[in-house]
Amino acid sequence: MTINNSPALSDLEVWRKKPFRFIAAPFTPMFPDGSVHAEKIPAYHELLVANRIAGAFINGSTGEGVSMTLEEKKLVTRAWANASKKNQDLKIINLVGGNSLHECIELAQYSRQQGIDAISVLPPFYFKPVNVKQLARFVAEIGSAVPELPVYYYHIPVLTDVGFSMIDFLPEIEKLLPNFVGIKYTHEDFMDYLSCIHFADGKYDMLWGRDENLLPALSLGAKGTVGSTYNYAAPLYHMLYDAFIKNDLHKARQAQQQAINMIRLLGKYEGISTGKAFMKLIGVDCGTFRLPVKNMNPEDFECFKKDAEAVGFFDFCSALSHKVA
């Protein structure tokens, strides 16, 4: 991203004005011993571009950022930044937030040095902020250390247990952080979400974060979405969006139901780690998740493949541009 003193003039602002953006939350590839396999990231980058994905939200929940060391997150950041130099159409948003304010600032500054397009900040989830003013102070402290970078807040109360209404947060952060640009909204409060879309005449980029509820979010005016299933089922969501903008709600609802059927397999097979099993089905072996997440055993994986086929996964899964080793 072009560095300047006005985030509103950045190329990310142009990107934000596109009709709609699908942003994948990539898995972090791991070796069998659980170490980061960063050499797979360039091919992963090509996979997303080939499937018309507009951005990558790295080091997030799907990417196991909270389970990695600061140096490992820097390794992942560097690998995605280097891959994006060859194709800058895929914007990179790096999750730098966590419990350590100083580590958040260090990773934010490293993101700027590597040419990352934007950062995102989680709330501290051990010593939690007591109100939205304290939350805004925390986010602003990190964002002000990189005034050239656009900053998103990551709202995912199901994991952080920080559940303030974002319509109360926006007025506070607006006063403190000029380079604040929006929220990754991973929650089901549609009333709050719509109010945030309308806040300050639509000033902020409200990225929807629930793949299983994308259609209702579109009806409220969502212009972008971040999700893990866009890694391996992008064609299904493109079909959903195309049907929605053509006002073919029957087809859009059918596509959303197909997505729900697929996502239910995550609950059936060990939760978030099932995403890496889906990736394996399309030819991208990202290894396993770290403890305490449970991974599939080989017997369950064989059953999972049959269930994936039964929900039609191979009819709408993402396609590789080439074989990924």
PDB file of C-alpha atoms in Angstrom:
ATOM      1  CA  MET A   1       0.000   0.000   0.000  1.00  0.00           C
ATOM      2  CA  THR A   2       1.184   3.501  -0.764  1.00  0.00           C
ATOM      3  CA  ILE A   3       2.276   5.151   2.463  1.00  0.00           C
ATOM      4  CA  ASN A   4       0.948   8.663   3.035  1.00  0.00           C
ATOM      5  CA  ASN A   5      -0.338  10.830   5.843  1.00  0.00           C
ATOM      6  CA  SER A   6      -4.001  10.497   4.879  1.00  0.00           C
ATOM      7  CA  PRO A   7      -5.544   7.014   5.098  1.00  0.00           C
ATOM      8  CA  ALA A   8      -8.515   8.327   3.091  1.00  0.00           C
ATOM      9  CA  LEU A   9      -6.228   8.695   0.053  1.00  0.00           C
ATOM     10  CA  SER A  10      -4.770   5.202   0.242  1.00  0.00           C
ATOM     11  CA  ASP A  11      -5.385   2.476  -2.315  1.00  0.00           C
ATOM     12  CA  LEU A  12      -7.242   0.567   0.403  1.00  0.00           C
ATOM     13  CA  GLU A  13      -9.882   3.284   0.222  1.00  0.00           C
ATOM     14  CA  VAL A  14     -10.289   2.574  -3.484  1.00  0.00           C
ATOM     15  CA  TRP A  15     -10.530  -1.132  -2.648  1.00  0.00           C
ATOM     16  CA  ARG A  16     -13.237  -0.389  -0.081  1.00  0.00           C
ATOM     17  CA  LYS A  17     -15.361   1.253  -2.768  1.00  0.00           C
ATOM     18  CA  LYS A  18     -15.628  -1.918  -4.832  1.00  0.00           C
ATOM     19  CA  PRO A  19     -19.184  -3.316  -5.103  1.00  0.00           C
ATOM     20  CA  PHE A  20     -18.425  -6.188  -2.734  1.00  0.00           C
ATOM     21  CA  ARG A  21     -15.343  -7.877  -1.285  1.00  0.00           C
ATOM     22  CA  PHE A  22     -14.861 -11.458  -0.169  1.00  0.00           C
ATOM     23  CA  ILE A  23     -11.954 -11.618   2.290  1.00  0.00           C
ATOM     24  CA  ALA A  24     -10.633 -15.012   3.340  1.00  0.00           C
ATOM     25  CA  ALA A  25      -9.290 -15.707   6.813  1.00  0.00           C
ATOM     26  CA  PRO A  26      -6.410 -18.039   5.878  1.00  0.00           C
ATOM     27  CA  PHE A  27      -5.272 -21.030   7.855  1.00  0.00           C
ATOM     28  CA  THR A  28      -1.639 -21.005   8.893  1.00  0.00           C
ATOM     29  CA  PRO A  29       0.103 -23.958   7.215  1.00  0.00           C
ATOM     30  CA  MET A  30       1.931 -26.155   9.718  1.00  0.00           C
ATOM     31  CA  PHE A  31       4.565 -28.866   9.479  1.00  0.00           C
ATOM     32  CA  PRO A  32       3.740 -32.219  11.149  1.00  0.00           C
ATOM     33  CA  ASP A  33       5.676 -31.082  14.223  1.00  0.00           C
ATOM     34  CA  GLY A  34       3.432 -28.019  14.575  1.00  0.00           C
ATOM     35  CA  SER A  35       5.907 -25.414  13.345  1.00  0.00           C
ATOM     36  CA  VAL A  36       4.886 -22.817  10.770  1.00  0.00           C
ATOM     37  CA  HIS A  37       5.275 -23.901   7.139  1.00  0.00           C
ATOM     38  CA  ALA A  38       5.556 -20.427   5.618  1.00  0.00           C
ATOM     39  CA  GLU A  39       6.829 -21.754   2.276  1.00  0.00           C
ATOM     40  CA  LYS A  40       3.273 -22.802   1.413  1.00  0.00           C
ATOM     41  CA  ILE A  41       1.923 -19.267   1.661  1.00  0.00           C
ATOM     42  CA  PRO A  42       2.811 -18.058  -1.873  1.00  0.00           C
ATOM     43  CA  ALA A  43       0.775 -20.894  -3.426  1.00  0.00           C
ATOM     44  CA  TYR A  44      -2.006 -20.218  -0.916  1.00  0.00           C
ATOM     45  CA  HIS A  45      -1.994 -16.592  -2.064  1.00  0.00           C
ATOM     46  CA  GLU A  46      -2.394 -17.764  -5.675  1.00  0.00           C
ATOM     47  CA  LEU A  47      -5.328 -19.983  -4.661  1.00  0.00           C
ATOM     48  CA  LEU A  48      -7.207 -16.998  -3.227  1.00  0.00           C
ATOM     49  CA  VAL A  49      -6.511 -14.811  -6.251  1.00  0.00           C
ATOM     50  CA  ALA A  50      -7.607 -17.598  -8.619  1.00  0.00           C
ATOM     51  CA  ASN A  51     -10.935 -17.802  -6.775  1.00  0.00           C
ATOM     52  CA  ARG A  52     -11.653 -14.053  -6.933  1.00  0.00           C
ATOM     53  CA  ILE A  53     -10.947 -13.392  -3.268  1.00  0.00           C
ATOM     54  CA  ALA A  54     -10.238  -9.702  -2.626  1.00  0.00           C
ATOM     55  CA  GLY A  55      -8.318  -9.901   0.635  1.00  0.00           C
ATOM     56  CA  ALA A  56      -6.694 -12.042   3.291  1.00  0.00           C
ATOM     57  CA  PHE A  57      -7.231 -11.490   7.030  1.00  0.00           C
ATOM     58  CA  ILE A  58      -4.092 -13.139   8.412  1.00  0.00           C
ATOM     59  CA  ASN A  59      -3.108 -14.249  11.925  1.00  0.00           C
ATOM     60  CA  GLY A  60      -6.765 -14.297  12.959  1.00  0.00           C
ATOM     61  CA  SER A  61      -8.836 -16.971  14.681  1.00  0.00           C
ATOM     62  CA  THR A  62      -8.660 -19.264  11.652  1.00  0.00           C
ATOM     63  CA  GLY A  63      -4.943 -18.562  11.335  1.00  0.00           C
ATOM     64  CA  GLU A  64      -4.283 -19.491  14.980  1.00  0.00           C
ATOM     65  CA  GLY A  65      -2.732 -16.103  15.703  1.00  0.00           C
ATOM     66  CA  VAL A  66      -3.524 -16.341  19.411  1.00  0.00           C
ATOM     67  CA  SER A  67      -1.698 -19.696  19.536  1.00  0.00           C
ATOM     68  CA  MET A  68       1.499 -18.398  17.927  1.00  0.00           C
ATOM     69  CA  THR A  69       4.492 -16.536  19.265  1.00  0.00           C
ATOM     70  CA  LEU A  70       5.222 -12.998  18.178  1.00  0.00           C
ATOM     71  CA  GLU A  71       8.100 -14.208  15.997  1.00  0.00           C
ATOM     72  CA  GLU A  72       5.873 -16.784  14.322  1.00  0.00           C
ATOM     73  CA  LYS A  73       3.279 -14.117  13.573  1.00  0.00           C
ATOM     74  CA  LYS A  74       6.029 -11.989  12.069  1.00  0.00           C
ATOM     75  CA  LEU A  75       7.058 -14.943   9.902  1.00  0.00           C
ATOM     76  CA  VAL A  76       3.492 -15.334   8.632  1.00  0.00           C
ATOM     77  CA  THR A  77       3.198 -11.578   8.110  1.00  0.00           C
ATOM     78  CA  ARG A  78       6.403 -11.470   6.088  1.00  0.00           C
ATOM     79  CA  ALA A  79       5.389 -14.436   3.934  1.00  0.00           C
ATOM     80  CA  TRP A  80       2.003 -12.921   3.024  1.00  0.00           C
ATOM     81  CA  ALA A  81       3.559  -9.495   2.415  1.00  0.00           C
ATOM     82  CA  ASN A  82       6.151 -10.974   0.063  1.00  0.00           C
ATOM     83  CA  ALA A  83       3.516 -13.002  -1.801  1.00  0.00           C
ATOM     84  CA  SER A  84       1.326  -9.933  -2.245  1.00  0.00           C
ATOM     85  CA  LYS A  85       4.128  -7.977  -3.906  1.00  0.00           C
ATOM     86  CA  LYS A  86       3.525 -10.076  -7.024  1.00  0.00           C
ATOM     87  CA  ASN A  87      -0.226  -9.394  -7.018  1.00  0.00           C
ATOM     88  CA  GLN A  88      -1.358  -6.374  -5.068  1.00  0.00           C
ATOM     89  CA  ASP A  89      -5.035  -6.899  -5.943  1.00  0.00           C
ATOM     90  CA  LEU A  90      -5.264  -9.134  -2.861  1.00  0.00           C
ATOM     91  CA  LYS A  91      -5.160  -6.796   0.138  1.00  0.00           C
ATOM     92  CA  ILE A  92      -3.658  -8.076   3.386  1.00  0.00           C
ATOM     93  CA  ILE A  93      -5.152  -7.223   6.786  1.00  0.00           C
ATOM     94  CA  ASN A  94      -3.015  -8.405   9.700  1.00  0.00           C
ATOM     95  CA  LEU A  95      -4.541  -9.132  13.098  1.00  0.00           C
ATOM     96  CA  VAL A  96      -2.103  -7.645  15.607  1.00  0.00           C
ATOM     97  CA  GLY A  97      -4.369  -7.509  18.668  1.00  0.00           C
ATOM     98  CA  GLY A  98      -4.105  -9.515  21.837  1.00  0.00           C
ATOM     99  CA  ASN A  99      -3.424  -9.201  25.548  1.00  0.00           C
ATOM    100  CA  SER A 100       0.021  -7.582  25.374  1.00  0.00           C
ATOM    101  CA  LEU A 101      -0.216  -3.946  24.309  1.00  0.00           C
ATOM    102  CA  HIS A 102       3.504  -3.714  23.572  1.00  0.00           C
ATOM    103  CA  GLU A 103       3.522  -6.844  21.419  1.00  0.00           C
ATOM    104  CA  CYS A 104       0.494  -5.514  19.533  1.00  0.00           C
ATOM    105  CA  ILE A 105       2.354  -2.281  18.801  1.00  0.00           C
ATOM    106  CA  GLU A 106       5.480  -4.174  17.761  1.00  0.00           C
ATOM    107  CA  LEU A 107       3.551  -6.349  15.296  1.00  0.00           C
ATOM    108  CA  ALA A 108       1.662  -3.309  13.989  1.00  0.00           C
ATOM    109  CA  GLN A 109       4.929  -1.515  13.294  1.00  0.00           C
ATOM    110  CA  TYR A 110       6.369  -4.646  11.707  1.00  0.00           C
ATOM    111  CA  SER A 111       3.281  -4.832   9.483  1.00  0.00           C
ATOM    112  CA  ARG A 112       3.943  -1.292   8.302  1.00  0.00           C
ATOM    113  CA  GLN A 113       7.587  -2.109   7.589  1.00  0.00           C
ATOM    114  CA  GLN A 114       6.575  -5.144   5.522  1.00  0.00           C
ATOM    115  CA  GLY A 115       4.030  -3.202   3.448  1.00  0.00           C
ATOM    116  CA  ILE A 116       0.876  -4.797   4.869  1.00  0.00           C
ATOM    117  CA  ASP A 117      -2.263  -2.941   3.731  1.00  0.00           C
ATOM    118  CA  ALA A 118      -4.078  -2.655   7.077  1.00  0.00           C
ATOM    119  CA  ILE A 119      -4.115  -4.009  10.615  1.00  0.00           C
ATOM    120  CA  SER A 120      -6.862  -5.238  12.902  1.00  0.00           C
ATOM    121  CA  VAL A 121      -6.979  -5.174  16.695  1.00  0.00           C
ATOM    122  CA  LEU A 122      -8.609  -7.614  19.099  1.00  0.00           C
ATOM    123  CA  PRO A 123      -9.621  -6.451  22.566  1.00  0.00           C
ATOM    124  CA  PRO A 124      -7.529  -7.772  25.446  1.00  0.00           C
ATOM    125  CA  PHE A 125      -9.469 -10.801  26.624  1.00  0.00           C
ATOM    126  CA  TYR A 126      -7.799 -11.613  29.970  1.00  0.00           C
ATOM    127  CA  PHE A 127      -7.753  -8.215  31.652  1.00  0.00           C
ATOM    128  CA  LYS A 128     -10.814  -6.983  29.825  1.00  0.00           C
ATOM    129  CA  PRO A 129     -11.705  -3.307  29.291  1.00  0.00           C
ATOM    130  CA  VAL A 130     -14.445  -2.221  31.688  1.00  0.00           C
ATOM    131  CA  ASN A 131     -16.216   0.031  29.178  1.00  0.00           C
ATOM    132  CA  VAL A 132     -16.063   1.239  25.578  1.00  0.00           C
ATOM    133  CA  LYS A 133     -13.893   4.218  26.535  1.00  0.00           C
ATOM    134  CA  GLN A 134     -11.156   1.913  27.818  1.00  0.00           C
ATOM    135  CA  LEU A 135     -11.518  -0.323  24.792  1.00  0.00           C
ATOM    136  CA  ALA A 136     -11.155   2.665  22.481  1.00  0.00           C
ATOM    137  CA  ARG A 137      -8.051   3.801  24.382  1.00  0.00           C
ATOM    138  CA  PHE A 138      -6.460   0.381  23.900  1.00  0.00           C
ATOM    139  CA  VAL A 139      -7.202   0.280  20.165  1.00  0.00           C
ATOM    140  CA  ALA A 140      -6.084   3.899  19.717  1.00  0.00           C
ATOM    141  CA  GLU A 141      -2.794   3.262  21.509  1.00  0.00           C
ATOM    142  CA  ILE A 142      -1.929   0.606  18.930  1.00  0.00           C
ATOM    143  CA  GLY A 143      -3.318   2.432  15.909  1.00  0.00           C
ATOM    144  CA  SER A 144      -1.575   5.699  16.731  1.00  0.00           C
ATOM    145  CA  ALA A 145       1.776   3.883  16.591  1.00  0.00           C
ATOM    146  CA  VAL A 146       1.173   3.329  12.854  1.00  0.00           C
ATOM    147  CA  PRO A 147      -0.690   6.466  11.709  1.00  0.00           C
ATOM    148  CA  GLU A 148      -0.113   5.599   8.045  1.00  0.00           C
ATOM    149  CA  LEU A 149      -2.002   2.289   8.327  1.00  0.00           C
ATOM    150  CA  PRO A 150      -5.783   1.824   8.279  1.00  0.00           C
ATOM    151  CA  VAL A 151      -7.002   0.139  11.474  1.00  0.00           C
ATOM    152  CA  TYR A 152      -9.931  -2.250  11.933  1.00  0.00           C
ATOM    153  CA  TYR A 153     -11.359  -3.483  15.218  1.00  0.00           C
ATOM    154  CA  TYR A 154     -12.139  -7.217  15.456  1.00  0.00           C
ATOM    155  CA  HIS A 155     -15.457  -7.771  17.248  1.00  0.00           C
ATOM    156  CA  ILE A 156     -15.869 -11.454  18.154  1.00  0.00           C
ATOM    157  CA  PRO A 157     -17.438 -11.602  21.625  1.00  0.00           C
ATOM    158  CA  VAL A 158     -18.070 -15.355  21.472  1.00  0.00           C
ATOM    159  CA  LEU A 159     -14.286 -15.829  21.846  1.00  0.00           C
ATOM    160  CA  THR A 160     -13.118 -12.669  23.637  1.00  0.00           C
ATOM    161  CA  ASP A 161     -16.099 -12.216  25.973  1.00  0.00           C
ATOM    162  CA  VAL A 162     -15.839  -8.481  25.251  1.00  0.00           C
ATOM    163  CA  GLY A 163     -19.354  -7.778  24.077  1.00  0.00           C
ATOM    164  CA  PHE A 164     -19.936  -4.035  24.071  1.00  0.00           C
ATOM    165  CA  SER A 165     -22.305  -2.724  21.431  1.00  0.00           C
ATOM    166  CA  MET A 166     -20.248  -1.438  18.551  1.00  0.00           C
ATOM    167  CA  ILE A 167     -22.593   1.497  18.022  1.00  0.00           C
ATOM    168  CA  ASP A 168     -21.345   2.708  21.427  1.00  0.00           C
ATOM    169  CA  PHE A 169     -17.715   2.010  20.525  1.00  0.00           C
ATOM    170  CA  LEU A 170     -17.657   3.921  17.234  1.00  0.00           C
ATOM    171  CA  PRO A 171     -18.194   7.426  18.695  1.00  0.00           C
ATOM    172  CA  GLU A 172     -15.366   6.794  21.171  1.00  0.00           C
ATOM    173  CA  ILE A 173     -12.811   5.522  18.672  1.00  0.00           C
ATOM    174  CA  GLU A 174     -13.744   8.233  16.167  1.00  0.00           C
ATOM    175  CA  LYS A 175     -12.548  10.859  18.641  1.00  0.00           C
ATOM    176  CA  LEU A 176      -9.209   9.154  19.235  1.00  0.00           C
ATOM    177  CA  LEU A 177      -7.957   7.500  16.042  1.00  0.00           C
ATOM    178  CA  PRO A 178      -8.050   9.274  12.647  1.00  0.00           C
ATOM    179  CA  ASN A 179      -6.805   6.160  10.819  1.00  0.00           C
ATOM    180  CA  PHE A 180      -9.578   3.936  12.168  1.00  0.00           C
ATOM    181  CA  VAL A 181     -11.553   2.607   9.189  1.00  0.00           C
ATOM    182  CA  GLY A 182     -13.968  -0.072  10.357  1.00  0.00           C
ATOM    183  CA  ILE A 183     -14.902  -3.257  12.165  1.00  0.00           C
ATOM    184  CA  LYS A 184     -14.691  -6.957  11.408  1.00  0.00           C
ATOM    185  CA  TYR A 185     -18.073  -7.784  12.876  1.00  0.00           C
ATOM    186  CA  THR A 186     -18.292 -11.447  13.939  1.00  0.00           C
ATOM    187  CA  HIS A 187     -21.490 -11.427  15.949  1.00  0.00           C
ATOM    188  CA  GLU A 188     -25.207 -11.970  15.321  1.00  0.00           C
ATOM    189  CA  ASP A 189     -26.562  -8.629  16.568  1.00  0.00           C
ATOM    190  CA  PHE A 190     -28.095  -7.373  13.319  1.00  0.00           C
ATOM    191  CA  MET A 191     -29.623  -4.349  15.050  1.00  0.00           C
ATOM    192  CA  ASP A 192     -26.211  -3.182  16.242  1.00  0.00           C
ATOM    193  CA  TYR A 193     -24.599  -4.022  12.888  1.00  0.00           C
ATOM    194  CA  LEU A 194     -27.106  -1.968  10.896  1.00  0.00           C
ATOM    195  CA  SER A 195     -26.709   0.969  13.265  1.00  0.00           C
ATOM    196  CA  CYS A 196     -22.940   0.821  12.705  1.00  0.00           C
ATOM    197  CA  ILE A 197     -23.444   0.806   8.931  1.00  0.00           C
ATOM    198  CA  HIS A 198     -25.489   4.007   9.235  1.00  0.00           C
ATOM    199  CA  PHE A 199     -23.171   5.702  11.753  1.00  0.00           C
ATOM    200  CA  ALA A 200     -21.635   8.966  10.500  1.00  0.00           C
ATOM    201  CA  ASP A 201     -23.295   8.565   7.087  1.00  0.00           C
ATOM    202  CA  GLY A 202     -21.674   5.199   6.432  1.00  0.00           C
ATOM    203  CA  LYS A 203     -18.150   6.355   7.231  1.00  0.00           C
ATOM    204  CA  TYR A 204     -16.854   3.010   8.464  1.00  0.00           C
ATOM    205  CA  ASP A 205     -16.179  -0.263   6.658  1.00  0.00           C
ATOM    206  CA  MET A 206     -18.337  -2.862   8.380  1.00  0.00           C
ATOM    207  CA  LEU A 207     -16.957  -6.257   7.345  1.00  0.00           C
ATOM    208  CA  TRP A 208     -19.404  -9.062   8.107  1.00  0.00           C
ATOM    209  CA  GLY A 209     -17.836 -12.048   9.890  1.00  0.00           C
ATOM    210  CA  ARG A 210     -20.429 -14.849   9.887  1.00  0.00           C
ATOM    211  CA  ASP A 211     -20.391 -16.944   6.698  1.00  0.00           C
ATOM    212  CA  GLU A 212     -23.584 -18.780   7.680  1.00  0.00           C
ATOM    213  CA  ASN A 213     -25.472 -15.460   7.918  1.00  0.00           C
ATOM    214  CA  LEU A 214     -24.107 -13.687   4.857  1.00  0.00           C
ATOM    215  CA  LEU A 215     -27.455 -13.334   3.064  1.00  0.00           C
ATOM    216  CA  PRO A 216     -29.210 -11.391   5.846  1.00  0.00           C
ATOM    217  CA  ALA A 217     -26.100  -9.220   6.191  1.00  0.00           C
ATOM    218  CA  LEU A 218     -26.288  -8.412   2.477  1.00  0.00           C
ATOM    219  CA  SER A 219     -29.888  -7.340   2.939  1.00  0.00           C
ATOM    220  CA  LEU A 220     -28.712  -4.818   5.556  1.00  0.00           C
ATOM    221  CA  GLY A 221     -26.098  -3.357   3.236  1.00  0.00           C
ATOM    222  CA  ALA A 222     -22.873  -5.276   3.927  1.00  0.00           C
ATOM    223  CA  LYS A 223     -20.180  -4.354   1.383  1.00  0.00           C
ATOM    224  CA  GLY A 224     -17.536  -6.836   2.487  1.00  0.00           C
ATOM    225  CA  THR A 225     -17.190 -10.046   4.454  1.00  0.00           C
ATOM    226  CA  VAL A 226     -14.406 -11.997   6.171  1.00  0.00           C
ATOM    227  CA  GLY A 227     -14.649 -15.738   6.659  1.00  0.00           C
ATOM    228  CA  SER A 228     -12.818 -19.032   6.841  1.00  0.00           C
ATOM    229  CA  THR A 229     -15.054 -20.915   4.408  1.00  0.00           C
ATOM    230  CA  TYR A 230     -14.153 -18.507   1.599  1.00  0.00           C
ATOM    231  CA  ASN A 231     -10.791 -20.293   1.523  1.00  0.00           C
ATOM    232  CA  TYR A 232     -12.298 -23.507   0.196  1.00  0.00           C
ATOM    233  CA  ALA A 233     -15.846 -22.705  -1.008  1.00  0.00           C
ATOM    234  CA  ALA A 234     -15.500 -19.336  -2.742  1.00  0.00           C
ATOM    235  CA  PRO A 235     -17.584 -20.277  -5.830  1.00  0.00           C
ATOM    236  CA  LEU A 236     -20.601 -21.009  -3.629  1.00  0.00           C
ATOM    237  CA  TYR A 237     -20.501 -17.541  -2.082  1.00  0.00           C
ATOM    238  CA  HIS A 238     -19.945 -15.831  -5.427  1.00  0.00           C
ATOM    239  CA  MET A 239     -23.094 -17.632  -6.605  1.00  0.00           C
ATOM    240  CA  LEU A 240     -24.969 -16.446  -3.509  1.00  0.00           C
ATOM    241  CA  TYR A 241     -23.900 -12.833  -4.016  1.00  0.00           C
ATOM    242  CA  ASP A 242     -24.601 -12.848  -7.754  1.00  0.00           C
ATOM    243  CA  ALA A 243     -28.101 -14.205  -7.113  1.00  0.00           C
ATOM    244  CA  PHE A 244     -28.716 -11.560  -4.458  1.00  0.00           C
ATOM    245  CA  ILE A 245     -27.779  -8.614  -6.671  1.00  0.00           C
ATOM    246  CA  LYS A 246     -29.991 -10.039  -9.445  1.00  0.00           C
ATOM    247  CA  ASN A 247     -32.837 -10.217  -6.909  1.00  0.00           C
ATOM    248  CA  ASP A 248     -33.047 -13.983  -7.358  1.00  0.00           C
ATOM    249  CA  LEU A 249     -33.718 -14.562  -3.676  1.00  0.00           C
ATOM    250  CA  HIS A 250     -34.753 -18.180  -4.176  1.00  0.00           C
ATOM    251  CA  LYS A 251     -31.334 -19.044  -5.609  1.00  0.00           C
ATOM    252  CA  ALA A 252     -29.573 -16.917  -2.991  1.00  0.00           C
ATOM    253  CA  ARG A 253     -31.396 -18.724  -0.181  1.00  0.00           C
ATOM    254  CA  GLN A 254     -30.532 -22.082  -1.696  1.00  0.00           C
ATOM    255  CA  ALA A 255     -26.851 -21.109  -1.814  1.00  0.00           C
ATOM    256  CA  GLN A 256     -26.957 -19.914   1.786  1.00  0.00           C
ATOM    257  CA  GLN A 257     -28.535 -23.214   2.829  1.00  0.00           C
ATOM    258  CA  GLN A 258     -25.779 -25.116   1.026  1.00  0.00           C
ATOM    259  CA  ALA A 259     -23.260 -23.061   2.972  1.00  0.00           C
ATOM    260  CA  ILE A 260     -25.061 -23.839   6.217  1.00  0.00           C
ATOM    261  CA  ASN A 261     -25.074 -27.564   5.406  1.00  0.00           C
ATOM    262  CA  MET A 262     -21.324 -27.397   4.821  1.00  0.00           C
ATOM    263  CA  ILE A 263     -20.665 -25.332   7.946  1.00  0.00           C
ATOM    264  CA  ARG A 264     -22.611 -27.804  10.086  1.00  0.00           C
ATOM    265  CA  LEU A 265     -19.839 -30.307   9.380  1.00  0.00           C
ATOM    266  CA  LEU A 266     -17.510 -28.076  11.396  1.00  0.00           C
ATOM    267  CA  GLY A 267     -19.665 -28.769  14.417  1.00  0.00           C
ATOM    268  CA  LYS A 268     -19.835 -32.474  13.674  1.00  0.00           C
ATOM    269  CA  TYR A 269     -16.082 -32.925  13.226  1.00  0.00           C
ATOM    270  CA  GLU A 270     -14.034 -31.226  15.959  1.00  0.00           C
ATOM    271  CA  GLY A 271     -14.931 -27.600  15.224  1.00  0.00           C
ATOM    272  CA  ILE A 272     -12.460 -25.130  13.714  1.00  0.00           C
ATOM    273  CA  SER A 273      -9.896 -27.777  12.766  1.00  0.00           C
ATOM    274  CA  THR A 274     -12.400 -29.155  10.242  1.00  0.00           C
ATOM    275  CA  GLY A 275     -11.515 -26.184   8.052  1.00  0.00           C
ATOM    276  CA  LYS A 276      -8.067 -27.638   7.446  1.00  0.00           C
ATOM    277  CA  ALA A 277      -9.726 -30.925   6.501  1.00  0.00           C
ATOM    278  CA  PHE A 278     -11.763 -29.050   3.873  1.00  0.00           C
ATOM    279  CA  MET A 279      -8.524 -27.495   2.604  1.00  0.00           C
ATOM    280  CA  LYS A 280      -7.005 -30.954   2.289  1.00  0.00           C
ATOM    281  CA  LEU A 281      -9.952 -31.996   0.119  1.00  0.00           C
ATOM    282  CA  ILE A 282      -9.106 -29.268  -2.420  1.00  0.00           C
ATOM    283  CA  GLY A 283      -5.431 -30.243  -2.457  1.00  0.00           C
ATOM    284  CA  VAL A 284      -3.945 -27.833   0.089  1.00  0.00           C
ATOM    285  CA  ASP A 285      -2.551 -29.638   3.120  1.00  0.00           C
ATOM    286  CA  CYS A 286      -2.194 -27.060   5.910  1.00  0.00           C
ATOM    287  CA  GLY A 287      -1.381 -29.627   8.564  1.00  0.00           C
ATOM    288  CA  THR A 288      -3.251 -29.634  11.858  1.00  0.00           C
ATOM    289  CA  PHE A 289      -4.243 -27.159  14.556  1.00  0.00           C
ATOM    290  CA  ARG A 290      -2.228 -26.708  17.715  1.00  0.00           C
ATOM    291  CA  LEU A 291      -3.413 -27.750  21.160  1.00  0.00           C
ATOM    292  CA  PRO A 292      -5.871 -27.365  22.752  1.00  0.00           C
ATOM    293  CA  VAL A 293      -7.825 -27.667  19.473  1.00  0.00           C
ATOM    294  CA  LYS A 294      -8.713 -31.266  18.654  1.00  0.00           C
ATOM    295  CA  ASN A 295      -7.938 -32.629  15.186  1.00  0.00           C
ATOM    296  CA  MET A 296      -9.551 -35.428  13.189  1.00  0.00           C
ATOM    297  CA  ASN A 297      -8.168 -38.914  13.296  1.00  0.00           C
ATOM    298  CA  PRO A 298      -7.772 -40.788   9.963  1.00  0.00           C
ATOM    299  CA  GLU A 299     -10.973 -42.765  10.447  1.00  0.00           C
ATOM    300  CA  ASP A 300     -13.022 -39.625  11.029  1.00  0.00           C
ATOM    301  CA  PHE A 301     -11.432 -37.994   8.002  1.00  0.00           C
ATOM    302  CA  GLU A 302     -12.730 -40.786   5.768  1.00  0.00           C
ATOM    303  CA  CYS A 303     -16.245 -40.295   7.163  1.00  0.00           C
ATOM    304  CA  PHE A 304     -15.849 -36.559   6.763  1.00  0.00           C
ATOM    305  CA  LYS A 305     -15.012 -36.937   3.057  1.00  0.00           C
ATOM    306  CA  LYS A 306     -18.265 -38.837   2.526  1.00  0.00           C
ATOM    307  CA  ASP A 307     -20.243 -36.194   4.394  1.00  0.00           C
ATOM    308  CA  ALA A 308     -18.593 -33.418   2.395  1.00  0.00           C
ATOM    309  CA  GLU A 309     -19.555 -35.150  -0.826  1.00  0.00           C
ATOM    310  CA  ALA A 310     -23.115 -35.599   0.453  1.00  0.00           C
ATOM    311  CA  VAL A 311     -23.555 -31.841   0.969  1.00  0.00           C
ATOM    312  CA  GLY A 312     -22.303 -31.179  -2.557  1.00  0.00           C
ATOM    313  CA  PHE A 313     -18.933 -29.744  -1.548  1.00  0.00           C
ATOM    314  CA  PHE A 314     -17.139 -30.879  -4.693  1.00  0.00           C
ATOM    315  CA  ASP A 315     -19.683 -29.049  -6.832  1.00  0.00           C
ATOM    316  CA  PHE A 316     -18.847 -25.634  -5.359  1.00  0.00           C
ATOM    317  CA  CYS A 317     -15.394 -25.887  -3.797  1.00  0.00           C
ATOM    318  CA  SER A 318     -12.524 -23.549  -4.603  1.00  0.00           C
ATOM    319  CA  ALA A 319     -10.280 -24.633  -7.476  1.00  0.00           C
ATOM    320  CA  LEU A 320      -6.513 -24.710  -7.499  1.00  0.00           C
ATOM    321  CA  SER A 321      -4.713 -22.951 -10.327  1.00  0.00           C
ATOM    322  CA  HIS A 322      -2.054 -25.652  -9.962  1.00  0.00           C
ATOM    323  CA  LYS A 323      -1.116 -28.471  -7.664  1.00  0.00           C
ATOM    324  CA  VAL A 324       0.038 -27.297  -4.229  1.00  0.00           C
ATOM    325  CA  ALA A 325       2.678 -29.519  -2.697  1.00  0.00           C
TER     326      ALA A 325
END
